[in-house]
Every structure is written in structure tokens, then in C-alpha cells.
XYZ file of N, CA, C and O in Angstrom:
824
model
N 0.840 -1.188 0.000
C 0.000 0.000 0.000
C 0.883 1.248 0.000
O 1.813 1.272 0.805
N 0.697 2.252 -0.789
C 1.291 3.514 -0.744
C 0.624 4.341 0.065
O -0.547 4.390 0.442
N 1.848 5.163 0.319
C 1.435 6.702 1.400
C 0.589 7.305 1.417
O 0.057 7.753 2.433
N 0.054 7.563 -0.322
C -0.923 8.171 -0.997
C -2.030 7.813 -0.383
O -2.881 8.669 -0.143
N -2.213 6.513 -0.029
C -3.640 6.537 -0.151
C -4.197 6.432 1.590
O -5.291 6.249 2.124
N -2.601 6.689 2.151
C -3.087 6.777 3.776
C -2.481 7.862 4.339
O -1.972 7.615 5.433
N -2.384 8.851 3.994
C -1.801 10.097 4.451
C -2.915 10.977 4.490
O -3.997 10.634 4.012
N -2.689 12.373 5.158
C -3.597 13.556 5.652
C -3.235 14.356 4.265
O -2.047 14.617 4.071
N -4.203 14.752 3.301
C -3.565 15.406 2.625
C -3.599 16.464 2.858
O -3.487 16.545 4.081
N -3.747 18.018 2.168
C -3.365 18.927 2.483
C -3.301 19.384 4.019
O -4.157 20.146 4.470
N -2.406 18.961 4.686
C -2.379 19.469 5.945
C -2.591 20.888 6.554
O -2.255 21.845 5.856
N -3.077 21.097 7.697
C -2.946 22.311 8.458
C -1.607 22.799 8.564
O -1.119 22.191 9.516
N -0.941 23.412 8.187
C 0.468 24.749 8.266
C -0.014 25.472 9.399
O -1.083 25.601 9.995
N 1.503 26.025 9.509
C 1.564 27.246 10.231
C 2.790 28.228 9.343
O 2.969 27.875 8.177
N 3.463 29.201 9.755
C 4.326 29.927 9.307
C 5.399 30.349 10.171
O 5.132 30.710 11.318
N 6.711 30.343 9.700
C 7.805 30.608 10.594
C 7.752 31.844 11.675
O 8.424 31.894 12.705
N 6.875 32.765 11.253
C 7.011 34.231 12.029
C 5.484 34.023 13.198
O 4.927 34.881 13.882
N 5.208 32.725 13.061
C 3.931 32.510 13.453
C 4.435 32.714 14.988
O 5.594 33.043 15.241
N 3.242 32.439 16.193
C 3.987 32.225 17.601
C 3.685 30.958 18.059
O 3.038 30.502 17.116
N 3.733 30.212 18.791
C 3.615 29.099 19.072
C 2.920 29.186 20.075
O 3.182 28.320 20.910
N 2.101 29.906 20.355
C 0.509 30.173 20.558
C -0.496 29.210 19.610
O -1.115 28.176 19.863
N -0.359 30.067 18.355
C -1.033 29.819 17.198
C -0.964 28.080 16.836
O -1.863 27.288 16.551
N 0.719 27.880 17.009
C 0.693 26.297 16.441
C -0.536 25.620 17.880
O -1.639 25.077 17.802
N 0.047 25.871 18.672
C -0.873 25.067 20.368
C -2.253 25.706 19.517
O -2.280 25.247 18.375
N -3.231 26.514 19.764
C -4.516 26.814 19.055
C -5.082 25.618 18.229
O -6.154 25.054 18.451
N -4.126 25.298 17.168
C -4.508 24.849 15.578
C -4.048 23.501 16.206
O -5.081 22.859 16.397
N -2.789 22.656 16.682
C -2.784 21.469 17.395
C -4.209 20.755 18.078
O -4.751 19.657 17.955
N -4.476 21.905 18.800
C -5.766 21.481 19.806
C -6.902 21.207 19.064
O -7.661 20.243 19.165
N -6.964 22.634 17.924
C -8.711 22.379 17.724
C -8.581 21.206 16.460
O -9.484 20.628 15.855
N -7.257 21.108 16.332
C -7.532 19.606 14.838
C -7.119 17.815 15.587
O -7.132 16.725 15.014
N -6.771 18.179 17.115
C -6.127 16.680 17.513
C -5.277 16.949 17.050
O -5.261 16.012 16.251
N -4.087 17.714 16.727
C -3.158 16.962 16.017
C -1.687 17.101 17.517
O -1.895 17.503 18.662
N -0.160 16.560 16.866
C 0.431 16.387 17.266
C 1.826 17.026 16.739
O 2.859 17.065 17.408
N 1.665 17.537 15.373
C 2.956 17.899 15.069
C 2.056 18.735 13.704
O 0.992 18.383 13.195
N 2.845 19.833 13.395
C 2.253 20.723 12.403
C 3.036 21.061 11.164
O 3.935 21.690 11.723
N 3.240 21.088 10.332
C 4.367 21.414 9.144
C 4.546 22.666 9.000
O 3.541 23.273 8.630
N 5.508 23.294 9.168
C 6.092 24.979 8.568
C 6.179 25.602 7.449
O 7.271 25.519 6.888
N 5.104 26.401 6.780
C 5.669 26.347 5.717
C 5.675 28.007 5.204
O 4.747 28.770 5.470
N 6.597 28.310 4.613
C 7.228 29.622 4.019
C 7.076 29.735 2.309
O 7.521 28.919 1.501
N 6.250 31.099 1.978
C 6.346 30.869 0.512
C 6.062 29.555 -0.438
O 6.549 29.289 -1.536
N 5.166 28.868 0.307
C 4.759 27.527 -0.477
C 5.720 26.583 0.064
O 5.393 25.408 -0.098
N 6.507 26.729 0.495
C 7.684 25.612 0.598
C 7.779 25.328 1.960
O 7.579 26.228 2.777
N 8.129 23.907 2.401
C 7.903 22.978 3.905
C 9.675 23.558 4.422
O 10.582 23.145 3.700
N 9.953 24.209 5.280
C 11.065 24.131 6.359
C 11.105 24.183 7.390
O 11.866 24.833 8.107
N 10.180 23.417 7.678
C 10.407 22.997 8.678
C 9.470 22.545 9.701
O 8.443 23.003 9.200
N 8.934 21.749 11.203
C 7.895 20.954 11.692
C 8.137 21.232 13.053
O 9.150 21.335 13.746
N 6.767 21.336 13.267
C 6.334 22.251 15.057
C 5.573 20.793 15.964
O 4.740 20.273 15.222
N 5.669 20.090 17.281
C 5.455 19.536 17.632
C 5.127 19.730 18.729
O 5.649 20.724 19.233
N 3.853 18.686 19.891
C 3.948 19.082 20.786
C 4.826 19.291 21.795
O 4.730 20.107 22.711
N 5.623 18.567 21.594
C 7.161 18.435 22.472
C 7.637 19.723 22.488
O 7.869 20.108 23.634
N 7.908 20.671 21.472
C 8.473 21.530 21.401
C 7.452 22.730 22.472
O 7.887 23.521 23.309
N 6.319 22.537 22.147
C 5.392 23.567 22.518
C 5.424 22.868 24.274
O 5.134 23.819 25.000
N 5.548 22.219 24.719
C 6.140 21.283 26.295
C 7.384 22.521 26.736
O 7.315 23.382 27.614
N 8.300 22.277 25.939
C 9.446 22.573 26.586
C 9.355 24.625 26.615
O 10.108 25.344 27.273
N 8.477 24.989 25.908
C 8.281 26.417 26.046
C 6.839 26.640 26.838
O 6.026 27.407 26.321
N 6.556 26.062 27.928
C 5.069 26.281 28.249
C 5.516 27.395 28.936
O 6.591 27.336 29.533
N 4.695 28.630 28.939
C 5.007 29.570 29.442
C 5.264 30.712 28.567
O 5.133 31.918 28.774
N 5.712 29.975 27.409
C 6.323 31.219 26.933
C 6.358 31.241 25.346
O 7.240 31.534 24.538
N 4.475 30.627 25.170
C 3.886 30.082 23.956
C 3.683 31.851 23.527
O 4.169 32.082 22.420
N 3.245 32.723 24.008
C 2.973 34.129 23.829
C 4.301 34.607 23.267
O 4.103 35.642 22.631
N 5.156 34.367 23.262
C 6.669 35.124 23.349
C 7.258 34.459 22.216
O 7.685 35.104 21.259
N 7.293 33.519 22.259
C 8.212 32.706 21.145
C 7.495 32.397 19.837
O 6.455 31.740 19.807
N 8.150 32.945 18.652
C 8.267 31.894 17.562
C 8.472 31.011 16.760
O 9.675 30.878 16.539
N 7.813 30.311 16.192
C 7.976 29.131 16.015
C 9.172 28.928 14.863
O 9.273 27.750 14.520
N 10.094 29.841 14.200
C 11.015 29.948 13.571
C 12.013 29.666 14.873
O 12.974 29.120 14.330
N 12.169 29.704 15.614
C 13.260 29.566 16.533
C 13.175 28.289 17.454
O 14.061 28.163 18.299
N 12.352 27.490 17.380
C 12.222 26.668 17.904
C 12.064 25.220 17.182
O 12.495 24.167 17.654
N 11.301 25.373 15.829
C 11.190 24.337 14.955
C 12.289 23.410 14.543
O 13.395 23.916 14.353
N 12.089 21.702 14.327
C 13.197 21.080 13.709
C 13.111 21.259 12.101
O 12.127 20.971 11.421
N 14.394 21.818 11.605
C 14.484 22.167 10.255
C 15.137 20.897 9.307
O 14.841 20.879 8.112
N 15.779 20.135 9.710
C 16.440 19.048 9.334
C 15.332 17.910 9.089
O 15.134 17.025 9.921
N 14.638 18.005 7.899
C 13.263 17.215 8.135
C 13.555 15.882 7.109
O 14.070 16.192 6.035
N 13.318 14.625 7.296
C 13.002 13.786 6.878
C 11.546 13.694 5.947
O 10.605 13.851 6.724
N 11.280 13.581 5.165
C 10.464 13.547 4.022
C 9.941 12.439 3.207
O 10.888 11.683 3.424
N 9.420 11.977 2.689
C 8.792 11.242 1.783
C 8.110 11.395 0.210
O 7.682 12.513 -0.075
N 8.040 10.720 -0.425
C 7.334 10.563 -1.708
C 5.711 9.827 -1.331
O 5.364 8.932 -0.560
N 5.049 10.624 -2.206
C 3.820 9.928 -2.235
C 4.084 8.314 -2.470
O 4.067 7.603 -1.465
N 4.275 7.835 -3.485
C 4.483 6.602 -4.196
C 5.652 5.748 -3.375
O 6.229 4.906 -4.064
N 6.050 5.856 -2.058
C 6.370 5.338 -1.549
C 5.515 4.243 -0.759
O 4.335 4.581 -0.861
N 5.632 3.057 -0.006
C 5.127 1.850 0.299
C 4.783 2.375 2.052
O 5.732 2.992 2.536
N 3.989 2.257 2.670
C 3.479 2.568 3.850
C 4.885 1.716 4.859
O 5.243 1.986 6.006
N 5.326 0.859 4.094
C 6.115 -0.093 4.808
C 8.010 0.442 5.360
O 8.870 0.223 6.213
N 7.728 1.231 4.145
C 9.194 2.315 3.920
C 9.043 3.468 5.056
O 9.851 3.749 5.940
N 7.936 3.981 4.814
C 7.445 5.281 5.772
C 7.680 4.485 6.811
O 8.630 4.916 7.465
N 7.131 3.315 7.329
C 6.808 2.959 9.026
C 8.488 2.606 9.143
O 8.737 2.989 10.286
N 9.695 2.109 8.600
C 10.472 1.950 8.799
C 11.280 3.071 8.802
O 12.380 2.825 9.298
N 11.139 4.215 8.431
C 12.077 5.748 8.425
C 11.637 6.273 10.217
O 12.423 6.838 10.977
N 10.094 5.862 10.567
C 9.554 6.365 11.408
C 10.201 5.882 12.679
O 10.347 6.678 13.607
N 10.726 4.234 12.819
C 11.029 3.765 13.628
C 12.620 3.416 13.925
O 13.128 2.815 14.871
N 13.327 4.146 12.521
C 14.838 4.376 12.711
C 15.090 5.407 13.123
O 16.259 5.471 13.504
N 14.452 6.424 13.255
C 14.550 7.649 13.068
C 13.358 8.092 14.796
O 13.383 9.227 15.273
N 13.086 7.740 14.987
C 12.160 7.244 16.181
C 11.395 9.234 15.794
O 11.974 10.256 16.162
N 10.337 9.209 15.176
C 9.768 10.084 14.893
C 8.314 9.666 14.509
O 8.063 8.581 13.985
N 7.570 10.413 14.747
C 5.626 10.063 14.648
C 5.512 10.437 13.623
O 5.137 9.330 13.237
N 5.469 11.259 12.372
C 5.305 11.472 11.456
C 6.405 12.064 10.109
O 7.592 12.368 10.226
N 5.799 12.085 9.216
C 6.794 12.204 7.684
C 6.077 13.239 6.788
O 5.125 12.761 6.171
N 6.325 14.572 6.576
C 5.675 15.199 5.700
C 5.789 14.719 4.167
O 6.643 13.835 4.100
N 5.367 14.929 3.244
C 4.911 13.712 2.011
C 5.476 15.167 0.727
O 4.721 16.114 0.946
N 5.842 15.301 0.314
C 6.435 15.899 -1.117
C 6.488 15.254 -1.977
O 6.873 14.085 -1.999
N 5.815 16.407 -3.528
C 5.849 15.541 -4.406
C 5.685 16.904 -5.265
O 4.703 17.639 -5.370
N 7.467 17.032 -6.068
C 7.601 17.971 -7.208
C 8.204 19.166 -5.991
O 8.343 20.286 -6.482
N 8.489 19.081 -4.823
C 8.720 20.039 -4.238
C 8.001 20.750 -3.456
O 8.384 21.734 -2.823
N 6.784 20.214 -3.470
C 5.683 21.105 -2.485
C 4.881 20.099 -1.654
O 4.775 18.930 -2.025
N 4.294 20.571 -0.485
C 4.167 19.744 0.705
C 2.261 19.400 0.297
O 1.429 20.289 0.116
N 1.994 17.924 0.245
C 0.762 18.057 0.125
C 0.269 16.838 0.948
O -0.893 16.442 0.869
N 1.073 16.342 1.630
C 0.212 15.681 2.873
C 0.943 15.635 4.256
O 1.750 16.472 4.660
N 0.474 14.385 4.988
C 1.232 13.751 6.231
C 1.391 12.191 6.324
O 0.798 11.639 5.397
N 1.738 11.715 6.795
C 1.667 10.260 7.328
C 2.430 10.100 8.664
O 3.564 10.432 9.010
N 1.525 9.543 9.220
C 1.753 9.696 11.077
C 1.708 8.028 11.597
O 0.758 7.340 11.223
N 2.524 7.573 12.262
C 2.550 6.134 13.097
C 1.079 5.817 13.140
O 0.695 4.649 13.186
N 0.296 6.781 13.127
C -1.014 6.383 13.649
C -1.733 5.985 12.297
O -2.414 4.959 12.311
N -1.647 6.629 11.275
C -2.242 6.254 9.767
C -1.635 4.664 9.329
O -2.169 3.810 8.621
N -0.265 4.643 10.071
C 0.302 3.569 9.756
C -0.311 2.094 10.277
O -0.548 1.076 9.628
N -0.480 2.399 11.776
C -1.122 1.364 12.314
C -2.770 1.262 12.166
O -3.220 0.184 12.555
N -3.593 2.069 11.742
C -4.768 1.735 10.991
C -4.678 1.259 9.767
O -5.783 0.979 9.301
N -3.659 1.031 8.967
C -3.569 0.455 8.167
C -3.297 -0.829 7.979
O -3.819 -1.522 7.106
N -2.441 -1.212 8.815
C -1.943 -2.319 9.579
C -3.520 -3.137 9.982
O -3.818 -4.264 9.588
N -4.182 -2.461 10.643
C -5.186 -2.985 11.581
C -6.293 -3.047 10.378
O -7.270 -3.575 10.910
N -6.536 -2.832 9.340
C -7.345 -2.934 7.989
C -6.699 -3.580 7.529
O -7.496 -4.489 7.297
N -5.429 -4.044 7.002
C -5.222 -5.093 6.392
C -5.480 -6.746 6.986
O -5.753 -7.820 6.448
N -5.219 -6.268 8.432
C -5.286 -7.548 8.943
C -6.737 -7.977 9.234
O -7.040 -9.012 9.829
N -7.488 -7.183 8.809
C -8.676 -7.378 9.152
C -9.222 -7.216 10.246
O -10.404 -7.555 10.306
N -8.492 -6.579 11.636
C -8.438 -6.473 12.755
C -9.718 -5.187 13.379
O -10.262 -5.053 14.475
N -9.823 -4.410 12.075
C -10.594 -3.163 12.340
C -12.284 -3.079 12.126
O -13.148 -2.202 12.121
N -12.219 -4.177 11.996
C -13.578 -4.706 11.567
C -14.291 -5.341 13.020
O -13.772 -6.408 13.348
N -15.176 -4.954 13.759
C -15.901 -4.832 14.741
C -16.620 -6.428 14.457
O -17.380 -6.758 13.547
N -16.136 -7.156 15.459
C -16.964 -8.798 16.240
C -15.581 -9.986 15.369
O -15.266 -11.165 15.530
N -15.257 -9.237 14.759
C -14.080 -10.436 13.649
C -13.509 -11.225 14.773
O -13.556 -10.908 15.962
N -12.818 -12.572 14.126
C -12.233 -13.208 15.404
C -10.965 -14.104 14.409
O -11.339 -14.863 13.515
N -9.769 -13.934 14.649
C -8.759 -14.561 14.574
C -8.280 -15.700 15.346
O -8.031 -15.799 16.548
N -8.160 -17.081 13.766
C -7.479 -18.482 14.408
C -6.520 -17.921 13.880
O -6.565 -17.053 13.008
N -4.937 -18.715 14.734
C -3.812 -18.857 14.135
C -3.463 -19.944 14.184
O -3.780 -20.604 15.173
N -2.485 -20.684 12.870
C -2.050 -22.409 12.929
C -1.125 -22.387 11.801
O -1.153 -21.720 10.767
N -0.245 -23.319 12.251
C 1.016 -23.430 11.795
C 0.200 -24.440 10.268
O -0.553 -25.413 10.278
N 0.701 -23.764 9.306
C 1.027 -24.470 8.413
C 1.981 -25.491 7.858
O 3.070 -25.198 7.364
N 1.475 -26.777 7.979
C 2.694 -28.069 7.514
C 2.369 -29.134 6.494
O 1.655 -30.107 6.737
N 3.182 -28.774 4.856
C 2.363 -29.043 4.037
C 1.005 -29.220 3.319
O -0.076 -28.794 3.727
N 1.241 -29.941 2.150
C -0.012 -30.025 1.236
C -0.786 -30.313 2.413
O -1.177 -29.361 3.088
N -1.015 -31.283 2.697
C -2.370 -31.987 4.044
C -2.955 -30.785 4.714
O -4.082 -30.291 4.676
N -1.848 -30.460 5.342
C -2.498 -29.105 6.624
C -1.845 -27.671 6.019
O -1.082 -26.887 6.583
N -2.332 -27.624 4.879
C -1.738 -25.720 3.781
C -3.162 -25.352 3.740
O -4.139 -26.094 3.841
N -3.117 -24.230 3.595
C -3.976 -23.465 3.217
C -5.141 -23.590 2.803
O -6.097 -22.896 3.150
N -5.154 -24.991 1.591
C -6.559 -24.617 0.579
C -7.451 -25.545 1.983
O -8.454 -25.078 2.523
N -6.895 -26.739 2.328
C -7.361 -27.759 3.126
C -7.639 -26.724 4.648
O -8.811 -27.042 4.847
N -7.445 -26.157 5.297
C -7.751 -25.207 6.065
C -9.126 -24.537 6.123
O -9.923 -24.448 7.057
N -9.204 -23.909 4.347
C -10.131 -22.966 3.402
C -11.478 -23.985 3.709
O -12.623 -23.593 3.935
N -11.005 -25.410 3.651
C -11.985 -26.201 3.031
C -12.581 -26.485 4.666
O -13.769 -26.779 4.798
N -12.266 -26.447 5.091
C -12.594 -26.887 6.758
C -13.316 -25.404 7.141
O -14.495 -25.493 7.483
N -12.997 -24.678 7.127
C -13.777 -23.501 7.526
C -15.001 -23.081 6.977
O -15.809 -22.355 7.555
N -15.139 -23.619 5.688
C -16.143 -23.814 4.342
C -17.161 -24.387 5.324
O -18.129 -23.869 5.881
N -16.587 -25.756 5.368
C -17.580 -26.774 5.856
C -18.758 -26.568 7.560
O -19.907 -26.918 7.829
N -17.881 -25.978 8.173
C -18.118 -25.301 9.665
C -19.070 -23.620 9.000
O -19.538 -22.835 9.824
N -19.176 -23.388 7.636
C -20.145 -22.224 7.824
C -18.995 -21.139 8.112
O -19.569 -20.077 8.353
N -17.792 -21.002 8.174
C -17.333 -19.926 8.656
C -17.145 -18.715 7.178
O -17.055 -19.221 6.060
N -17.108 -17.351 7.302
C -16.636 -16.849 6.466
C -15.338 -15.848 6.859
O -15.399 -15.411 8.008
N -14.255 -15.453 6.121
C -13.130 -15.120 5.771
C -12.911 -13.586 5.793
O -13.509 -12.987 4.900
N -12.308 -12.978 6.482
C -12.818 -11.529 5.945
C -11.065 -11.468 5.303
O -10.788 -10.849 4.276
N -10.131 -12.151 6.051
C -8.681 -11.960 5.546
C -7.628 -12.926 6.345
O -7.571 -13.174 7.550
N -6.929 -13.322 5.417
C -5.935 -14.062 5.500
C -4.662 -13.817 5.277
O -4.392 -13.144 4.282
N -3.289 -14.423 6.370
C -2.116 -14.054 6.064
C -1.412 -14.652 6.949
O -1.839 -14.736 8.101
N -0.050 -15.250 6.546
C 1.286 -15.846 6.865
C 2.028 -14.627 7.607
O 1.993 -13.406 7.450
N 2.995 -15.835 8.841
C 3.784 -15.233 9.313
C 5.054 -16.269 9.626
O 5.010 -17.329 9.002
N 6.096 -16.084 10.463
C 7.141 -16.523 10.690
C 7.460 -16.199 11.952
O 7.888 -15.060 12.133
N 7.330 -17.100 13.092
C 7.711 -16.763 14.347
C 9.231 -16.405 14.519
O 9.675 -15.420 15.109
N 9.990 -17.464 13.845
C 11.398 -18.045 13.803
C 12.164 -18.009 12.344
O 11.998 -19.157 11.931
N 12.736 -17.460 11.588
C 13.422 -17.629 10.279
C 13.713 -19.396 10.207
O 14.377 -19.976 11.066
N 13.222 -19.932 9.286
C 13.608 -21.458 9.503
C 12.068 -22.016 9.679
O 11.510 -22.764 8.876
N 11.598 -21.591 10.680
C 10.108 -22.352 11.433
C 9.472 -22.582 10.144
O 9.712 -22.099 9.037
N 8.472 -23.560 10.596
C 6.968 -23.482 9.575
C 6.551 -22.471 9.684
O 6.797 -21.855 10.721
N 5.609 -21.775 8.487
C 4.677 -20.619 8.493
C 3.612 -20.635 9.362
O 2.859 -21.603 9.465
N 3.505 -19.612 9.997
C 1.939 -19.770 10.898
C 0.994 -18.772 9.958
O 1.277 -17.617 9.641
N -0.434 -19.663 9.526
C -1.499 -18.667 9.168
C -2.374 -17.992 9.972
O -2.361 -18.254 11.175
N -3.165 -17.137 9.525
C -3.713 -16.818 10.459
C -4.917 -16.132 9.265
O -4.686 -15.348 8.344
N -6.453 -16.852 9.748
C -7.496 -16.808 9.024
C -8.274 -15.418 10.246
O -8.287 -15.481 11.475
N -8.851 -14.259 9.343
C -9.800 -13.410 10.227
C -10.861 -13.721 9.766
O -11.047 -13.973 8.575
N -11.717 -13.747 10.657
C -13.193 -14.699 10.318
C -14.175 -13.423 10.499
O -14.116 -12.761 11.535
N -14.990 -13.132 9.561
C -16.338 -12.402 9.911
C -17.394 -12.559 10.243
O -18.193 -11.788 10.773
N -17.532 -14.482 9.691
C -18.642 -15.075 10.714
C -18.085 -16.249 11.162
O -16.876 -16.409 11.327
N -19.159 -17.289 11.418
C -19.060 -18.507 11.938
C -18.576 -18.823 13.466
O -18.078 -18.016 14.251
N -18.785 -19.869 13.630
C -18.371 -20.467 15.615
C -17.126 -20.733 15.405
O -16.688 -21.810 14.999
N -16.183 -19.262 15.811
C -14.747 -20.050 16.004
C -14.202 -20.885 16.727
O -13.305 -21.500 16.150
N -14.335 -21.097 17.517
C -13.965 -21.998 18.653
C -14.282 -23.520 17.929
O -13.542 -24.504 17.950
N -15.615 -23.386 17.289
C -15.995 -24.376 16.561
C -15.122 -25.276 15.769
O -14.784 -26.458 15.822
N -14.804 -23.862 14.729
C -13.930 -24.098 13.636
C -12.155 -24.923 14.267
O -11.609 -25.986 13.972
N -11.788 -23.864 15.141
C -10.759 -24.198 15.642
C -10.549 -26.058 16.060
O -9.622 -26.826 15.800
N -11.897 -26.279 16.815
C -11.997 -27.593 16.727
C -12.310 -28.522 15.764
O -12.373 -29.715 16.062
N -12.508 -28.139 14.671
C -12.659 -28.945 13.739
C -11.197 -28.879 13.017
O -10.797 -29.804 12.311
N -10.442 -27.699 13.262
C -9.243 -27.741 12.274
C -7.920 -28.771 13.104
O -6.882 -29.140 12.554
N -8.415 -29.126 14.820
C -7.470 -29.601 15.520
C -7.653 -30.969 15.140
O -6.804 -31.836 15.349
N -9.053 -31.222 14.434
C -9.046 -32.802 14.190
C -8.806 -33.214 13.149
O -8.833 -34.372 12.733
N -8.418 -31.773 12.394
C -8.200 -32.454 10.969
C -6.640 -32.326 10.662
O -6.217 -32.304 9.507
N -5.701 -32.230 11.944
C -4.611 -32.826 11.944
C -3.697 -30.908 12.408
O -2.533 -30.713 12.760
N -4.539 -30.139 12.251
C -3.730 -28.725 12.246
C -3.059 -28.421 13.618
O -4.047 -28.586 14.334
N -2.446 -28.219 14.138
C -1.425 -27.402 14.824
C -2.304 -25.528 15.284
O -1.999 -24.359 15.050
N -3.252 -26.111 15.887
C -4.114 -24.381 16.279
C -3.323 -24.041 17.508
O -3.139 -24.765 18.486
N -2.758 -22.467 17.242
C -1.922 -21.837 18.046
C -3.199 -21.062 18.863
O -2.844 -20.983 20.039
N -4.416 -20.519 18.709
C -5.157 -19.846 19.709
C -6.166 -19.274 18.378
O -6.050 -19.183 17.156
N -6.944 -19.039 19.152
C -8.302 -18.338 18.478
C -8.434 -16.987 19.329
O -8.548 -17.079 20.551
N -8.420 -15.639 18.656
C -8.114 -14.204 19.678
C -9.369 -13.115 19.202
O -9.652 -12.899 18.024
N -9.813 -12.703 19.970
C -10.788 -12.020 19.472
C -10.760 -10.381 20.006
O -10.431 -10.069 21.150
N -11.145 -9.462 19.012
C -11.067 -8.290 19.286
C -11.445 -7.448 20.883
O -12.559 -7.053 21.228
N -10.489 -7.367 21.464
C -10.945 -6.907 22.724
C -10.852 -7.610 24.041
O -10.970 -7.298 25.226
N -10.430 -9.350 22.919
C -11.036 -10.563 24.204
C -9.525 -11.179 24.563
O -8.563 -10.413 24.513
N -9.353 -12.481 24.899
C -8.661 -13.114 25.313
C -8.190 -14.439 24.250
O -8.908 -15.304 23.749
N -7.260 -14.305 24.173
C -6.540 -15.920 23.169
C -7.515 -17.039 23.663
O -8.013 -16.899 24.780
N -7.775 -17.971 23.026
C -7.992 -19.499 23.700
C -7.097 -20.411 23.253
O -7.139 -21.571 23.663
């Protein structure tokens, strides 16, 4: 998935001569957490709450040209959500302003990242319930899994492999939108599968 299609686009600005009054104001009334700087059309630089922390007191007095980080890390639209979450977590920073041709036209924040995360996995979807089970060959792969969950009435909202261990068998992991998981789970333990837990939104592994 690209940035594009999970980023804030035209973001809320502020301006270098601004005070950091104004950024705290525009922070508050949008939720946000960090604001982009921008001068003459052009991004130099990003206002955060941290910054607006370490001047409490003296949000009236100061501008946000003197306080802002100018050394900004950046992105391309057409970059992979996967690239962004990895700049975010080398770089241990919440968000990436998004350029494209030179001018600032979105955001992408840890938080866009992990709703995305949580939609792919199917996780964001309200009553869903996740089995996980090691996959070990043709017998106990995938389609034979498909076919067992078929049979139990269950339906699928999303599916996907993982790797506990480099080396290990793959563990799948089916998100269900309907059917009796617990059910299912027991029907997949008799049909030879390896069920690591059945987890449900909000609830507890079994």
C-alpha cells in the first residue's frame, strides 16, 4: 500500500514568524500532534507538541522559527506505507511530511500507519475473530484449512502468513467475519492442524 492513499492530505500549516501560541490553538482544535512549517509555499520545517512542552510559558513570546526542527526527513507519495513505518522507527519520529515535485501536500503519522496495519489484517472490523495455525504441508496448507472452515459455515474476511522463527513453519492466520470459532478451531485440531489460539477483538486468546 502507498502513502498516498493513507496520508492527511493537504495538511494544516503554520508559518515561521507565526507564535507558538497559534501552532498550540490549531494542534488542539484539529487533535493533532505535530504541524508542518511552511514559508512561501515551501515545507522548512515541523512544530510539535514536544516543542510547545518545553516552552510552556512562553507560547505568547516565542516563535515558532526559533524553535522548529528544520532538518526534516520527508517522503514521496508513491512510496510503500512499509518504507514510511520503517524511516519512522529508525529515526524514532511520529510522522513524515509527504512531497511531491517540491511542495508539501500531505502527512503520514505512526497512527495512519497502524490503521492500516489494523485494515489489512482485518483487525478493524468490529466482532471479527482470529485463528492462528502453523502451516505443515499439502495436508495441513492453506486450501485444506479454506476447506474446513467452508464446511463449519465460517466466512473469511482476511488471510495471512507469518514466521515466528526464520527457519520455522509458516503460521497462518485466518480473520473470520462469521461462523463459531472456537468451533472451527476444533474442527481444524481434528483435521490434523497445529491451532496456536483463536483471539478475538478486545477478548482473550484461547
Amino acid at each position: 500500500m502507498l502513502v498516498s492513499y493513507r496520508m492527511t492530505k493537504e495538511p494544516i500549516t503554520v508559518e515561521p514568524d507565526d507564535l507558538l501560541s497559534r501552532a498550540a490553538h490549531k494542534m488542539k482544535a484539529g487533535g493533532f500532534r505535530r504541524l508542518p512549517v511552511v514559508s512561501d509555499g515551501k515545507l522548512v520545517g515541523i512544530v510539535t507538541e514536544r516543542d510547545l512542552r518545553e516552552h510552556r510559558g512562553q507560547l505568547e513570546h516565542t516563535k515558532i522559527n526559533g524553535v522548529m526542527t528544520k532538518n526534516l526527513f520527508t517522503v514521496s507519495p508513491e512510496i510503500t506505507l512499509e518504507e514510511a513505518a520503517q524511516i519512522m522507527l529508525e529515526q524514532q519520529i511520529g510522522g513524515l511530511p509527504v512531497i511531491q515535485e517540491g511542495r508539501l501536500i500531505g502527512i503520514i503519522t505512526a497512527s495512519d500507519v497502524m490503521r492500516a496495519f489494523l485494515d489489512v489484517m482485518g483487525a478493524s472490523h468490529g466482532g471479527s475473530t482470529r485463528i492462528d495455525f502453523v502451516l505443515e504441508g499439502e495436508e495441513h496448507g492453506l486450501n485444506e484449512a479454506s476447506r474446513v472452515v467452508a464446511r463449519e459455515h465460517g466466512e473469511v474476511l482476511g488471510v495471512g502468513t507469518y514466521r515466528d522463527k526464520l527457519g520455522n513453519n509458516p503460521i497462518c492466520y485466518l480473520r473470520l467475519i462469521s461462523g463459531n470459532a472456537d468451533k472451527i478451531a476444533k474442527a481444524l485440531r481434528a483435521s490434523g492442524f497445529d491451532v496456536l489460539g483463536v483471539h478475538r477483538i478486545g477478548g482473550e486468546a484461547k
